[in-house]
Amino acid sequence: MIGAIRSEIRKVFTTRLWWGMALGMSVLAALIAMGFAALLGNADMDGGEGQGNPFARLTVGTAQMIYNAGIIQQMTILFPLAMGVLLITGEYRHKTITATFLSTPNRWVVMVSKLVAVAVTGAVYAVLHAAASLAGAVPIIKFVKHQPTMLNEPKVWQSLGIGIIAFIIWMLLGFSVGMLIRNQIAAVLLAVGATFVIQIALSIIFTVKEWYSAMKWIPGQLTTNMVITSNPLAGQSVDPKSAAQYFDHWWQAAIVLIVYAAVLSVTGAFLTTRRDVT
Amino acid sequence: MTTAPPAPPSQIEFHNLSKRFGDFTAVRDLTFTVEPGRVTGFLGPNGAGKTTTLRMLLGLIRPSEGTATIGGRQYGAIANPLRVVGSALEATNFHPGRSGRDHLRVLAAAAEIPDKRVDEMLELVAIPAAARKRAGGYSMGMRQRLGLAAALLGDPQVLVLDEPANGLDPEGIRWLRGFLRGLAADGRTILVSSHMLSEVEQTVDDVVIISNGQLVKSGTMADLHGPSSALVRTSDPSRLAGALRVADVTSHATPDGALLVETDDLRLVGDVALRAGVPIWQLQAQVSDLEDMFFRLTEGQNRNLGDATTAPRAGDAIMGRDGGNEK
């Protein structure tokens, strides 16, 4: 088992894919974090209709938003998602899955080893993401906005730590989609398309219909729910209905997201253990 | 032989093995054994079911019926199989962005084989420098060598190679021949598939020929050659035949008026003819044309080619998966 895990981790870090994706993600994360930081104190960011303005005043929650800006915008979270898809579909595309199953014929062992490798890679990405976001936002907050960076707040670091869990779950989601679909192009399009298009469509529909409590089950919303543990709207009068789009605690959102990933990955792993490798 | 003896630790045994994909039968009731210390050629035209059979042996495809075992065990039941069975299935199965050396290091990690062994194997197949480049740029010959290095990583007693000579130049084929002969001389079991008899003719000791997923012939290379004979042309075939019969040598007349003599002793034939006083125009040892025999054994049955009278079967599409070995 140790050998199979080491093999899977080696697989991830012996092609250029991992750092290419990491580089693209980091640049994007830094840019979005800079953008968020630049919005500080902007009175026009009021969501209207009692939604509140998280940038009105720098709170701990606002700092959490800025340092996780890429995740909240559901942009950088696409990188671990796509990476998860590519890690497994690449094996089918290049037929290396044959060599994998020949060295470890117990396919459940292979699947569990891959999950461990996915978790390790997800954690690496999360750390890089946090570093890039801080590098992008801190100079703007400090030198342009002349505000405290909030880096002495434990809740800011807690939020970045939870980001690691979020990245691992998203990579696992991608990995599961890849196991189920196997065709690399189709799987990437479906995973990214579902995140991008379907989530946004659902958000719009739920908002228009005012189904705020349905919003909190959307993966992107759950992720925001996880990393923002302090209310950035603290002290503002907010329509209580819109508060219904989040769970009360970050770990509740995490559990829901983990259940999504677990259902998908167990289904995918089960199919993988049954299928012929031709 | 009163009780079933345990299978030798490195004997490969196929027992009533069948595989159906939907209503298409890729392999049907295949039974044969592959012995240690010999190179066995597993032959058949493209799409005959060779790759499917090997994949069933290696636990990649689930048989519909029957078993395929190595030393009495199914592949999946072998702890750390790379140390027992080395295999090279398709020479295209490398990630183009990963170096050949890293490909082997990934496998080595899974089988808990030290990385040092990776470099030793690359030396052995003579690609130590090239293996540090990304596999996407490798020639077919290099891929075959890398595949072989992967198969040998765990120093296995059993080797299963699918079309290892495919894409090799004549020099590479000669190299492979010597390599495999050496491995067999160490007592290893070597199963090599090929769609061309001529490619492996000088390498293998035993042959197993399949066509349309069914066993056509199995035996030693000598069996395949059949008894040796000589062709004689003379002005009086029946008189020579009589004289040869006296000398205890059987002969048959051929349609074009020659004699086919069941012996490889050309001198004896000449001496008998001289004593009988018949002139000889031609006397030559008859070498059986194996390629021709292979073709006849599998001829007209290739389900993938189809013909004018039968519509192609829907199931034939399945065999498209076999296309990987036609590179």
Coordinates of C-alpha atoms in Angstrom, one line a residue:
Chain A
M1 CA 0.0 0.0 0.0
I2 CA 2.8 2.4 0.9
G3 CA 4.5 1.5 -2.4
A4 CA 1.3 2.1 -4.4
I5 CA 0.8 5.5 -2.7
R6 CA 4.4 6.5 -3.4
S7 CA 3.9 5.4 -7.0
E8 CA 0.8 7.5 -7.4
I9 CA 2.5 10.6 -5.9
R10 CA 5.5 10.1 -8.2
K11 CA 3.1 9.9 -11.1
V12 CA 1.7 13.4 -10.3
F13 CA 5.0 15.1 -9.9
T14 CA 6.9 13.6 -12.9
T15 CA 5.1 15.4 -15.6
R16 CA 4.9 19.2 -16.3
L17 CA 1.2 19.2 -15.8
W18 CA 1.3 19.8 -12.1
W19 CA 3.4 22.9 -12.1
G20 CA 1.9 24.3 -15.2
M21 CA -1.5 24.2 -13.6
A22 CA -0.1 25.5 -10.3
L23 CA 1.5 28.4 -12.1
G24 CA -1.6 29.4 -13.9
M25 CA -3.7 29.1 -10.7
S26 CA -1.2 31.1 -8.7
V27 CA -1.1 34.0 -11.2
L28 CA -4.9 34.0 -11.3
A29 CA -5.2 33.8 -7.6
A30 CA -2.9 36.7 -7.0
L31 CA -4.7 38.9 -9.6
I32 CA -8.2 38.2 -8.2
A33 CA -6.9 38.8 -4.6
M34 CA -5.4 42.1 -5.8
G35 CA -8.8 43.0 -7.4
F36 CA -10.7 42.2 -4.2
A37 CA -8.2 44.2 -2.1
A38 CA -8.7 47.1 -4.4
L39 CA -12.4 47.1 -3.7
L40 CA -11.9 47.9 0.0
G41 CA -13.8 50.9 1.1
N42 CA -15.8 51.0 -2.1
A43 CA -19.3 52.0 -1.3
D44 CA -20.7 50.9 -4.6
M45 CA -20.3 47.2 -3.7
D46 CA -23.6 47.1 -1.9
G47 CA -25.5 44.1 -3.2
G48 CA -28.8 46.0 -2.9
E49 CA -32.0 44.8 -1.4
G50 CA -30.5 44.3 2.0
Q51 CA -27.6 42.2 0.8
G52 CA -25.0 44.3 2.5
N53 CA -21.6 45.5 1.4
P54 CA -18.7 43.2 2.6
F55 CA -16.1 45.8 1.4
A56 CA -17.5 48.7 3.3
R57 CA -15.2 48.2 6.2
L58 CA -12.3 45.8 6.7
T59 CA -13.5 43.1 9.0
V60 CA -12.0 39.7 9.7
G61 CA -14.6 38.3 7.3
T62 CA -13.6 40.8 4.6
A63 CA -9.9 39.7 5.0
Q64 CA -11.0 36.1 4.6
M65 CA -12.8 37.0 1.4
I66 CA -9.8 38.9 0.0
Y67 CA -7.3 36.1 0.8
N68 CA -9.7 33.5 -0.7
A69 CA -10.9 35.7 -3.5
G70 CA -10.1 33.2 -6.3
I71 CA -12.1 30.5 -4.5
I72 CA -15.1 32.8 -3.8
Q73 CA -15.1 33.9 -7.4
Q74 CA -15.1 30.2 -8.3
M75 CA -12.2 30.7 -10.7
T76 CA -9.1 29.3 -9.1
I77 CA -11.1 26.4 -7.6
L78 CA -11.4 25.2 -11.2
F79 CA -7.7 24.3 -11.2
P80 CA -7.8 21.6 -8.5
L81 CA -11.1 20.4 -10.2
A82 CA -9.5 20.1 -13.6
M83 CA -6.3 18.7 -12.1
G84 CA -8.4 15.9 -10.4
V85 CA -10.0 15.1 -13.7
L86 CA -6.7 15.1 -15.6
L87 CA -4.9 12.9 -13.0
I88 CA -7.2 9.9 -13.7
T89 CA -8.3 10.5 -17.3
G90 CA -4.6 10.9 -18.3
E91 CA -4.1 7.3 -17.3
Y92 CA -6.8 6.2 -19.6
R93 CA -5.8 8.5 -22.4
H94 CA -2.2 7.4 -22.4
K95 CA -3.2 3.8 -21.4
T96 CA -0.8 3.9 -18.4
I97 CA -3.7 2.5 -16.4
T98 CA -2.6 -0.9 -17.8
A99 CA 0.8 -0.6 -16.1
T100 CA -0.9 0.7 -13.0
F101 CA -3.2 -2.3 -12.7
L102 CA -0.4 -4.7 -13.6
S103 CA 1.8 -3.5 -10.7
T104 CA -1.1 -3.4 -8.3
P105 CA -3.9 -5.8 -9.4
N106 CA -6.1 -5.0 -6.5
R107 CA -7.9 -2.0 -7.9
W108 CA -9.3 -0.8 -4.6
V109 CA -5.7 -0.4 -3.4
V110 CA -5.0 1.6 -6.6
M111 CA -8.1 3.8 -6.0
V112 CA -7.2 4.5 -2.3
S113 CA -3.6 5.2 -3.3
K114 CA -4.8 7.6 -5.9
L115 CA -7.1 9.3 -3.4
V116 CA -4.1 9.8 -1.1
A117 CA -2.1 11.3 -4.0
V118 CA -5.0 13.5 -4.8
A119 CA -5.1 14.8 -1.2
V120 CA -1.4 15.5 -1.2
T121 CA -1.6 17.3 -4.5
G122 CA -4.7 19.3 -3.4
A123 CA -2.9 20.4 -0.2
V124 CA 0.1 21.5 -2.2
Y125 CA -2.1 23.5 -4.5
A126 CA -4.0 25.0 -1.6
V127 CA -0.7 26.2 0.1
L128 CA 0.5 27.7 -3.3
H129 CA -2.9 29.3 -3.7
A130 CA -2.9 30.9 -0.2
A131 CA 0.7 32.2 -0.8
A132 CA -0.2 33.7 -4.1
S133 CA -3.3 35.3 -2.8
L134 CA -1.5 36.8 0.1
A135 CA 1.3 38.0 -2.2
G136 CA -1.3 39.7 -4.4
A137 CA -3.5 41.3 -1.7
V138 CA -1.2 42.2 1.2
P139 CA 0.8 45.0 -0.6
I140 CA -2.5 46.6 -1.8
I141 CA -4.1 46.5 1.6
K142 CA -1.0 47.8 3.3
F143 CA 0.4 50.3 0.9
V144 CA -2.5 51.4 -1.2
K145 CA -5.5 51.1 1.2
H146 CA -3.4 51.7 4.4
Q147 CA -5.4 49.2 6.3
P148 CA -4.4 46.4 8.7
T149 CA -3.6 43.1 6.9
M150 CA -5.5 41.1 9.6
L151 CA -2.7 38.5 9.4
N152 CA -2.5 38.5 13.2
E153 CA -6.1 37.2 13.3
P154 CA -6.3 33.5 14.0
K155 CA -9.6 33.4 12.0
V156 CA -7.8 34.5 8.9
W157 CA -5.3 31.6 9.2
Q158 CA -8.2 29.2 10.1
S159 CA -9.8 30.3 6.8
L160 CA -6.6 29.6 4.8
G161 CA -6.3 26.2 6.6
I162 CA -9.9 25.3 5.7
G163 CA -8.9 26.2 2.1
I164 CA -6.7 23.1 2.1
I165 CA -9.7 20.9 2.9
A166 CA -11.7 22.7 0.2
F167 CA -9.0 22.2 -2.4
I168 CA -8.7 18.5 -1.6
I169 CA -12.5 18.1 -1.9
W170 CA -12.6 19.9 -5.3
M171 CA -9.7 17.8 -6.6
L172 CA -11.5 14.7 -5.4
L173 CA -14.7 15.9 -7.2
G174 CA -12.7 16.3 -10.4
F175 CA -11.1 12.9 -9.9
S176 CA -14.5 11.3 -9.4
V177 CA -15.9 12.8 -12.6
G178 CA -12.8 11.5 -14.4
M179 CA -13.3 8.0 -13.1
L180 CA -16.9 8.1 -14.2
I181 CA -16.3 9.6 -17.7
R182 CA -12.7 8.6 -18.5
N183 CA -12.7 10.5 -21.8
Q184 CA -10.4 13.4 -20.9
I185 CA -12.0 16.1 -23.0
A186 CA -15.5 15.1 -22.1
A187 CA -14.7 14.9 -18.4
V188 CA -12.9 18.3 -18.2
L189 CA -15.7 20.0 -20.1
L190 CA -18.4 18.4 -17.9
A191 CA -16.6 19.2 -14.7
V192 CA -15.7 22.8 -15.5
G193 CA -19.0 23.3 -17.4
A194 CA -21.0 22.1 -14.5
T195 CA -19.1 24.3 -12.1
F196 CA -19.2 27.3 -14.3
V197 CA -22.5 27.3 -16.2
I198 CA -24.8 25.1 -14.2
Q199 CA -23.8 26.6 -10.8
I200 CA -24.3 30.1 -12.1
A201 CA -27.6 29.2 -13.7
L202 CA -28.8 27.6 -10.4
S203 CA -27.7 30.7 -8.4
I204 CA -29.7 32.9 -10.7
I205 CA -32.7 30.7 -10.7
F206 CA -32.7 30.4 -6.9
T207 CA -32.2 34.1 -6.4
V208 CA -35.0 35.1 -8.8
K209 CA -37.3 32.5 -7.2
E210 CA -36.0 33.6 -3.8
W211 CA -35.2 30.0 -2.9
Y212 CA -32.4 31.1 -0.6
S213 CA -32.3 28.0 1.4
A214 CA -31.7 25.9 -1.8
M215 CA -28.6 28.1 -2.6
K216 CA -26.7 26.6 0.3
W217 CA -26.5 23.2 -1.4
I218 CA -24.7 24.4 -4.4
P219 CA -21.0 23.3 -4.3
G220 CA -19.6 26.8 -4.9
Q221 CA -21.8 28.2 -2.2
L222 CA -20.7 25.5 0.2
T223 CA -17.1 26.3 -0.5
T224 CA -17.6 29.9 0.2
N225 CA -19.5 28.9 3.3
M226 CA -16.4 26.9 4.4
V227 CA -13.7 29.5 4.0
I228 CA -15.6 32.5 5.2
T229 CA -16.0 31.7 8.9
S230 CA -16.5 35.3 10.0
N231 CA -19.4 37.4 8.8
P232 CA -17.9 40.2 6.6
L233 CA -21.2 42.0 6.9
A234 CA -20.9 42.3 10.7
G235 CA -22.7 45.3 12.0
Q236 CA -24.7 45.9 8.8
S237 CA -28.4 45.4 8.6
V238 CA -29.0 42.5 6.3
D239 CA -32.2 40.9 5.0
P240 CA -32.5 37.7 7.1
K241 CA -33.7 35.8 4.0
S242 CA -30.4 36.1 2.3
A243 CA -28.6 34.7 5.4
A244 CA -30.5 31.5 4.7
Q245 CA -28.1 30.8 1.8
Y246 CA -25.4 29.6 4.2
F247 CA -25.1 26.9 6.8
D248 CA -24.4 28.2 10.4
H249 CA -21.0 26.5 10.6
W250 CA -18.2 25.9 8.1
W251 CA -18.0 22.2 9.0
Q252 CA -21.6 21.6 8.1
A253 CA -20.9 22.9 4.6
A254 CA -17.7 20.8 4.5
I255 CA -19.6 17.7 5.4
V256 CA -22.2 18.3 2.6
L257 CA -19.4 18.8 0.1
I258 CA -17.5 15.7 1.3
V259 CA -20.7 13.7 0.9
Y260 CA -21.0 14.9 -2.7
A261 CA -17.4 13.9 -3.4
A262 CA -17.7 10.6 -1.5
V263 CA -20.8 9.5 -3.4
L264 CA -19.2 10.3 -6.8
S265 CA -15.9 8.8 -6.0
V266 CA -17.2 5.5 -4.5
T267 CA -19.5 5.1 -7.5
G268 CA -16.5 5.8 -9.8
A269 CA -14.2 3.5 -7.9
F270 CA -16.7 0.7 -7.9
L271 CA -17.1 1.0 -11.7
T272 CA -13.3 1.1 -12.1
T273 CA -12.9 -2.1 -10.2
R274 CA -15.4 -3.9 -12.4
R275 CA -14.5 -2.6 -15.9
D276 CA -12.3 -4.5 -18.3
V277 CA -9.1 -2.7 -19.3
T278 CA -8.8 -3.3 -23.0
Chain B
M1 CA 0.4 -38.9 -12.2
T2 CA -2.3 -40.4 -10.0
T3 CA -2.9 -37.2 -8.1
A4 CA -2.8 -33.8 -9.7
P5 CA 0.7 -32.5 -9.2
P6 CA 1.0 -28.9 -8.1
A7 CA 1.7 -26.7 -11.1
P8 CA 5.4 -25.7 -11.5
P9 CA 5.8 -22.2 -10.0
S10 CA 6.3 -20.5 -13.4
Q11 CA 4.1 -22.5 -15.7
I12 CA 1.3 -20.6 -17.4
E13 CA -1.9 -22.5 -17.8
F14 CA -5.0 -21.5 -19.8
H15 CA -8.0 -23.7 -19.1
N16 CA -11.2 -23.5 -21.1
L17 CA -10.8 -19.7 -21.3
S18 CA -13.5 -17.8 -23.1
K19 CA -14.4 -14.1 -23.4
R20 CA -17.5 -12.6 -24.9
F21 CA -18.0 -8.9 -25.5
G22 CA -21.7 -8.6 -25.9
D23 CA -22.6 -11.2 -28.5
F24 CA -19.1 -11.2 -29.9
T25 CA -16.9 -14.1 -28.8
A26 CA -13.3 -12.9 -28.8
V27 CA -11.8 -16.0 -27.3
R28 CA -13.5 -19.4 -27.2
D29 CA -12.6 -22.3 -25.0
L30 CA -8.8 -21.9 -25.1
T31 CA -6.7 -24.5 -23.3
F32 CA -2.9 -24.7 -23.4
T33 CA 0.1 -24.5 -21.2
V34 CA 3.3 -22.6 -21.5
E35 CA 6.4 -24.3 -20.0
P36 CA 9.3 -22.8 -18.2
G37 CA 12.8 -22.7 -19.8
R38 CA 11.3 -22.2 -23.3
V39 CA 10.2 -19.4 -25.5
T40 CA 6.6 -19.9 -26.6
G41 CA 5.2 -18.1 -29.6
F42 CA 1.5 -17.2 -29.3
L43 CA 0.5 -16.6 -32.9
G44 CA -2.5 -15.6 -34.9
P45 CA -3.6 -13.0 -37.3
N46 CA -4.5 -9.6 -36.1
G47 CA -7.8 -9.7 -34.2
A48 CA -7.5 -13.4 -33.5
G49 CA -7.9 -12.8 -29.7
K50 CA -4.2 -12.8 -28.7
T51 CA -4.2 -9.5 -26.8
T52 CA -7.6 -10.3 -25.1
T53 CA -6.1 -13.7 -24.0
L54 CA -3.0 -12.1 -22.6
R55 CA -5.1 -9.4 -20.8
M56 CA -7.2 -12.1 -19.2
L57 CA -4.0 -13.8 -18.0
L58 CA -2.9 -10.5 -16.5
G59 CA -6.2 -9.8 -14.7
L60 CA -7.0 -6.8 -16.9
I61 CA -10.0 -8.4 -18.5
R62 CA -12.4 -10.7 -16.7
P63 CA -12.9 -14.0 -18.4
S64 CA -16.4 -15.0 -19.3
E65 CA -15.5 -18.6 -18.6
G66 CA -12.4 -20.6 -17.7
T67 CA -9.2 -19.6 -15.9
A68 CA -5.8 -18.4 -16.8
T69 CA -3.1 -19.0 -14.1
I70 CA 0.5 -18.5 -13.5
G71 CA 2.0 -21.2 -11.2
G72 CA -1.5 -22.2 -10.4
R73 CA -2.5 -18.7 -9.2
Q74 CA -4.5 -16.1 -10.9
Y75 CA -2.6 -12.8 -11.5
G76 CA -4.7 -10.9 -9.0
A77 CA -3.8 -13.4 -6.3
I78 CA -0.1 -12.9 -6.6
A79 CA 1.4 -10.7 -4.0
N80 CA 3.7 -8.1 -5.6
P81 CA 3.1 -9.5 -9.1
L82 CA 5.9 -7.5 -10.9
R83 CA 8.4 -9.7 -9.1
V84 CA 6.7 -12.9 -10.5
V85 CA 5.4 -11.9 -13.9
G86 CA 6.9 -9.2 -16.1
S87 CA 4.7 -8.0 -19.0
A88 CA 4.9 -5.6 -21.9
L89 CA 1.5 -5.2 -23.5
E90 CA 1.5 -2.3 -25.9
A91 CA 4.5 -0.3 -26.8
T92 CA 2.5 2.9 -26.9
N93 CA 1.5 2.8 -23.2
F94 CA 3.6 5.6 -21.9
H95 CA 2.7 9.1 -20.9
P96 CA 4.3 11.3 -23.5
G97 CA 5.3 13.9 -21.0
R98 CA 7.0 11.6 -18.6
S99 CA 10.5 10.4 -19.1
G100 CA 11.1 6.7 -19.7
R101 CA 13.1 6.6 -16.5
D102 CA 10.4 8.2 -14.5
H103 CA 7.9 5.7 -16.0
L104 CA 10.0 2.9 -14.6
R105 CA 10.5 4.7 -11.3
V106 CA 6.7 4.9 -10.9
L107 CA 6.4 1.2 -11.5
A108 CA 9.4 0.5 -9.2
A109 CA 7.7 2.4 -6.4
A110 CA 4.5 0.4 -6.7
A111 CA 6.4 -2.9 -6.6
E112 CA 8.8 -1.7 -3.9
I113 CA 11.8 -2.2 -6.1
P114 CA 14.8 0.0 -5.4
D115 CA 15.4 2.9 -7.9
K116 CA 18.9 1.5 -8.6
R117 CA 17.3 -1.4 -10.4
V118 CA 15.6 1.1 -12.8
D119 CA 19.0 2.4 -14.1
E120 CA 20.4 -1.2 -14.3
M121 CA 17.5 -2.2 -16.5
L122 CA 17.9 0.9 -18.7
E123 CA 21.6 -0.2 -19.2
L124 CA 20.5 -3.7 -20.0
V125 CA 18.2 -2.6 -22.8
A126 CA 20.8 -0.1 -23.9
I127 CA 18.8 3.2 -23.6
P128 CA 20.2 4.7 -20.4
A129 CA 20.7 8.2 -21.8
A130 CA 17.6 8.4 -24.0
A131 CA 15.4 7.3 -21.1
R132 CA 15.9 10.7 -19.4
K133 CA 14.1 12.4 -22.2
R134 CA 10.3 12.6 -22.4
A135 CA 8.7 9.4 -23.8
G136 CA 6.6 11.3 -26.4
G137 CA 9.6 11.5 -28.7
Y138 CA 10.6 7.9 -28.6
S139 CA 10.9 5.7 -31.7
M140 CA 9.0 2.5 -31.8
G141 CA 12.2 0.6 -31.1
M142 CA 12.9 2.6 -28.0
R143 CA 9.4 2.1 -26.8
Q144 CA 9.8 -1.6 -27.2
R145 CA 13.1 -1.6 -25.3
L146 CA 11.5 0.6 -22.5
G147 CA 8.6 -1.9 -22.3
L148 CA 11.0 -4.7 -22.0
A149 CA 12.9 -2.9 -19.2
A150 CA 9.6 -2.4 -17.4
A151 CA 8.8 -6.1 -17.8
L152 CA 12.2 -7.1 -16.3
L153 CA 12.1 -4.6 -13.4
G154 CA 11.1 -7.2 -10.8
D155 CA 13.4 -9.9 -12.2
P156 CA 10.4 -12.1 -12.8
Q157 CA 10.5 -15.8 -13.7
V158 CA 7.6 -15.3 -16.2
L159 CA 7.6 -12.9 -19.1
V160 CA 4.5 -12.1 -21.1
L161 CA 5.2 -9.9 -24.2
D162 CA 2.6 -8.8 -26.7
E163 CA 4.1 -8.2 -30.1
P164 CA 7.6 -7.3 -28.8
A165 CA 9.1 -7.4 -32.3
N166 CA 6.6 -5.0 -33.8
G167 CA 8.2 -1.9 -35.1
L168 CA 11.8 -3.2 -34.5
D169 CA 14.3 -3.0 -37.3
P170 CA 16.1 -6.2 -38.4
E171 CA 19.0 -5.4 -36.0
G172 CA 16.5 -4.9 -33.2
I173 CA 14.8 -8.1 -33.9
R174 CA 18.1 -9.9 -33.8
W175 CA 18.9 -8.2 -30.5
L176 CA 15.5 -9.2 -29.1
R177 CA 16.0 -12.8 -30.2
G178 CA 19.3 -13.2 -28.4
F179 CA 17.9 -11.4 -25.4
L180 CA 14.9 -13.7 -25.1
R181 CA 16.9 -16.9 -25.8
G182 CA 19.2 -15.8 -22.9
L183 CA 16.3 -15.3 -20.6
A184 CA 14.8 -18.7 -21.5
A185 CA 18.2 -20.3 -20.9
D186 CA 17.9 -19.0 -17.3
G187 CA 14.8 -21.2 -16.9
R188 CA 12.3 -18.4 -17.3
T189 CA 8.9 -18.9 -18.9
I190 CA 8.5 -16.6 -21.9
L191 CA 5.3 -16.1 -23.8
V192 CA 5.6 -13.9 -26.9
S193 CA 2.7 -13.0 -29.1
S194 CA 3.1 -12.1 -32.8
H195 CA 0.9 -11.9 -35.9
M196 CA 3.9 -13.0 -38.0
L197 CA 5.4 -16.4 -37.7
S198 CA 8.5 -15.4 -39.6
E199 CA 9.1 -12.7 -37.0
V200 CA 9.5 -15.2 -34.2
E201 CA 10.3 -18.4 -36.1
Q202 CA 13.9 -18.4 -35.1
T203 CA 13.2 -17.3 -31.5
V204 CA 10.6 -19.7 -30.2
D205 CA 10.7 -23.3 -29.1
D206 CA 7.0 -23.9 -28.9
V207 CA 4.1 -22.4 -30.8
V208 CA 0.5 -21.9 -30.1
I209 CA -1.6 -20.8 -33.0
I210 CA -5.0 -19.3 -32.6
S211 CA -7.5 -18.0 -35.1
N212 CA -10.8 -16.4 -34.5
G213 CA -10.3 -16.9 -30.8
Q214 CA -9.9 -20.6 -31.0
L215 CA -6.9 -22.9 -30.8
V216 CA -5.7 -24.1 -34.2
K217 CA -2.4 -25.8 -33.4
S218 CA 0.0 -26.1 -30.5
G219 CA 3.3 -28.0 -30.3
T220 CA 7.0 -27.6 -30.7
M221 CA 8.6 -25.8 -33.6
A222 CA 9.9 -29.2 -34.8
D223 CA 6.3 -30.6 -34.8
L224 CA 5.3 -27.7 -36.9
H225 CA 8.0 -28.3 -39.4
G226 CA 6.8 -31.9 -39.7
P227 CA 8.9 -34.9 -40.9
S228 CA 11.6 -33.9 -43.3
S229 CA 11.4 -34.9 -46.9
A230 CA 13.2 -34.5 -50.2
L231 CA 12.0 -33.8 -53.7
V232 CA 13.4 -35.9 -56.6
R233 CA 12.9 -35.5 -60.3
T234 CA 13.7 -38.4 -62.5
S235 CA 12.8 -39.8 -65.9
D236 CA 11.1 -42.9 -64.3
P237 CA 9.5 -42.0 -61.0
S238 CA 7.7 -45.4 -60.5
R239 CA 11.0 -47.3 -61.0
L240 CA 12.8 -45.1 -58.5
A241 CA 9.8 -45.4 -56.1
G242 CA 10.1 -49.2 -56.3
A243 CA 13.9 -49.1 -55.6
L244 CA 13.4 -46.8 -52.7
R245 CA 10.7 -49.1 -51.3
V246 CA 13.3 -51.9 -51.3
A247 CA 15.6 -49.6 -49.4
D248 CA 12.8 -49.1 -46.9
V249 CA 12.1 -45.5 -47.8
T250 CA 8.5 -44.3 -48.5
S251 CA 7.9 -41.9 -51.4
H252 CA 4.8 -40.4 -53.1
A253 CA 4.4 -39.2 -56.6
T254 CA 3.5 -35.5 -56.9
P255 CA 1.0 -34.3 -59.5
D256 CA 3.8 -32.8 -61.7
G257 CA 5.6 -36.0 -62.0
A258 CA 8.2 -35.7 -59.2
L259 CA 8.7 -37.9 -56.2
L260 CA 8.4 -36.7 -52.6
V261 CA 10.7 -38.9 -50.5
E262 CA 10.2 -39.2 -46.8
T263 CA 13.8 -38.8 -45.7
D264 CA 16.3 -36.0 -45.4
D265 CA 19.2 -38.4 -46.4
L266 CA 19.9 -37.1 -50.0
R267 CA 22.9 -39.3 -50.4
L268 CA 20.8 -42.4 -49.8
V269 CA 18.4 -41.3 -52.5
G270 CA 21.2 -40.7 -54.9
D271 CA 22.9 -44.1 -54.2
V272 CA 19.6 -45.9 -54.6
A273 CA 18.9 -44.1 -58.0
L274 CA 22.4 -45.0 -59.2
R275 CA 21.9 -48.7 -58.3
A276 CA 18.5 -48.7 -60.0
G277 CA 20.1 -47.0 -63.1
V278 CA 17.7 -44.0 -63.2
P279 CA 19.0 -40.6 -64.0
I280 CA 18.2 -37.8 -61.5
W281 CA 17.6 -34.2 -62.7
Q282 CA 16.9 -32.7 -59.4
L283 CA 17.4 -33.7 -55.8
Q284 CA 16.7 -31.2 -53.0
A285 CA 15.8 -31.2 -49.4
Q286 CA 12.3 -30.1 -48.8
V287 CA 11.9 -27.3 -46.2
S288 CA 8.4 -26.9 -45.1
D289 CA 7.2 -23.4 -45.8
L290 CA 6.0 -22.3 -42.3
E291 CA 4.6 -19.1 -43.4
D292 CA 2.6 -20.9 -46.0
M293 CA 1.4 -23.4 -43.3
F294 CA 0.6 -20.6 -40.9
F295 CA -1.4 -19.0 -43.6
R296 CA -3.3 -22.2 -44.4
L297 CA -4.0 -22.8 -40.8
T298 CA -5.6 -19.4 -40.3
E299 CA -6.6 -18.8 -43.9
G300 CA -10.1 -17.8 -44.9
Q301 CA -11.2 -17.6 -41.3
N302 CA -10.2 -14.1 -40.4
R303 CA -13.4 -12.7 -39.1
N304 CA -12.1 -9.2 -39.4
L305 CA -11.6 -9.2 -43.1
G306 CA -15.1 -10.3 -44.0
D307 CA -15.9 -11.2 -47.5
A308 CA -18.3 -10.4 -50.3
T309 CA -20.9 -12.9 -49.3
T310 CA -21.3 -12.2 -45.6
A311 CA -22.2 -8.8 -44.3
P312 CA -19.7 -7.5 -41.6
R313 CA -21.0 -8.4 -38.2
A314 CA -21.8 -5.6 -35.8
G315 CA -19.5 -7.3 -33.2
D316 CA -16.5 -6.8 -35.3
A317 CA -16.3 -3.2 -34.1
I318 CA -15.1 -4.6 -30.8
M319 CA -11.9 -5.7 -32.4
G320 CA -11.1 -2.1 -33.1
R321 CA -9.6 -2.2 -29.6
D322 CA -7.0 -4.6 -30.8
G323 CA -5.8 -2.0 -33.2
G324 CA -3.1 -0.9 -30.7
N325 CA -0.8 -3.5 -31.8
E326 CA -0.9 -2.5 -35.4
K327 CA 1.0 0.6 -34.9

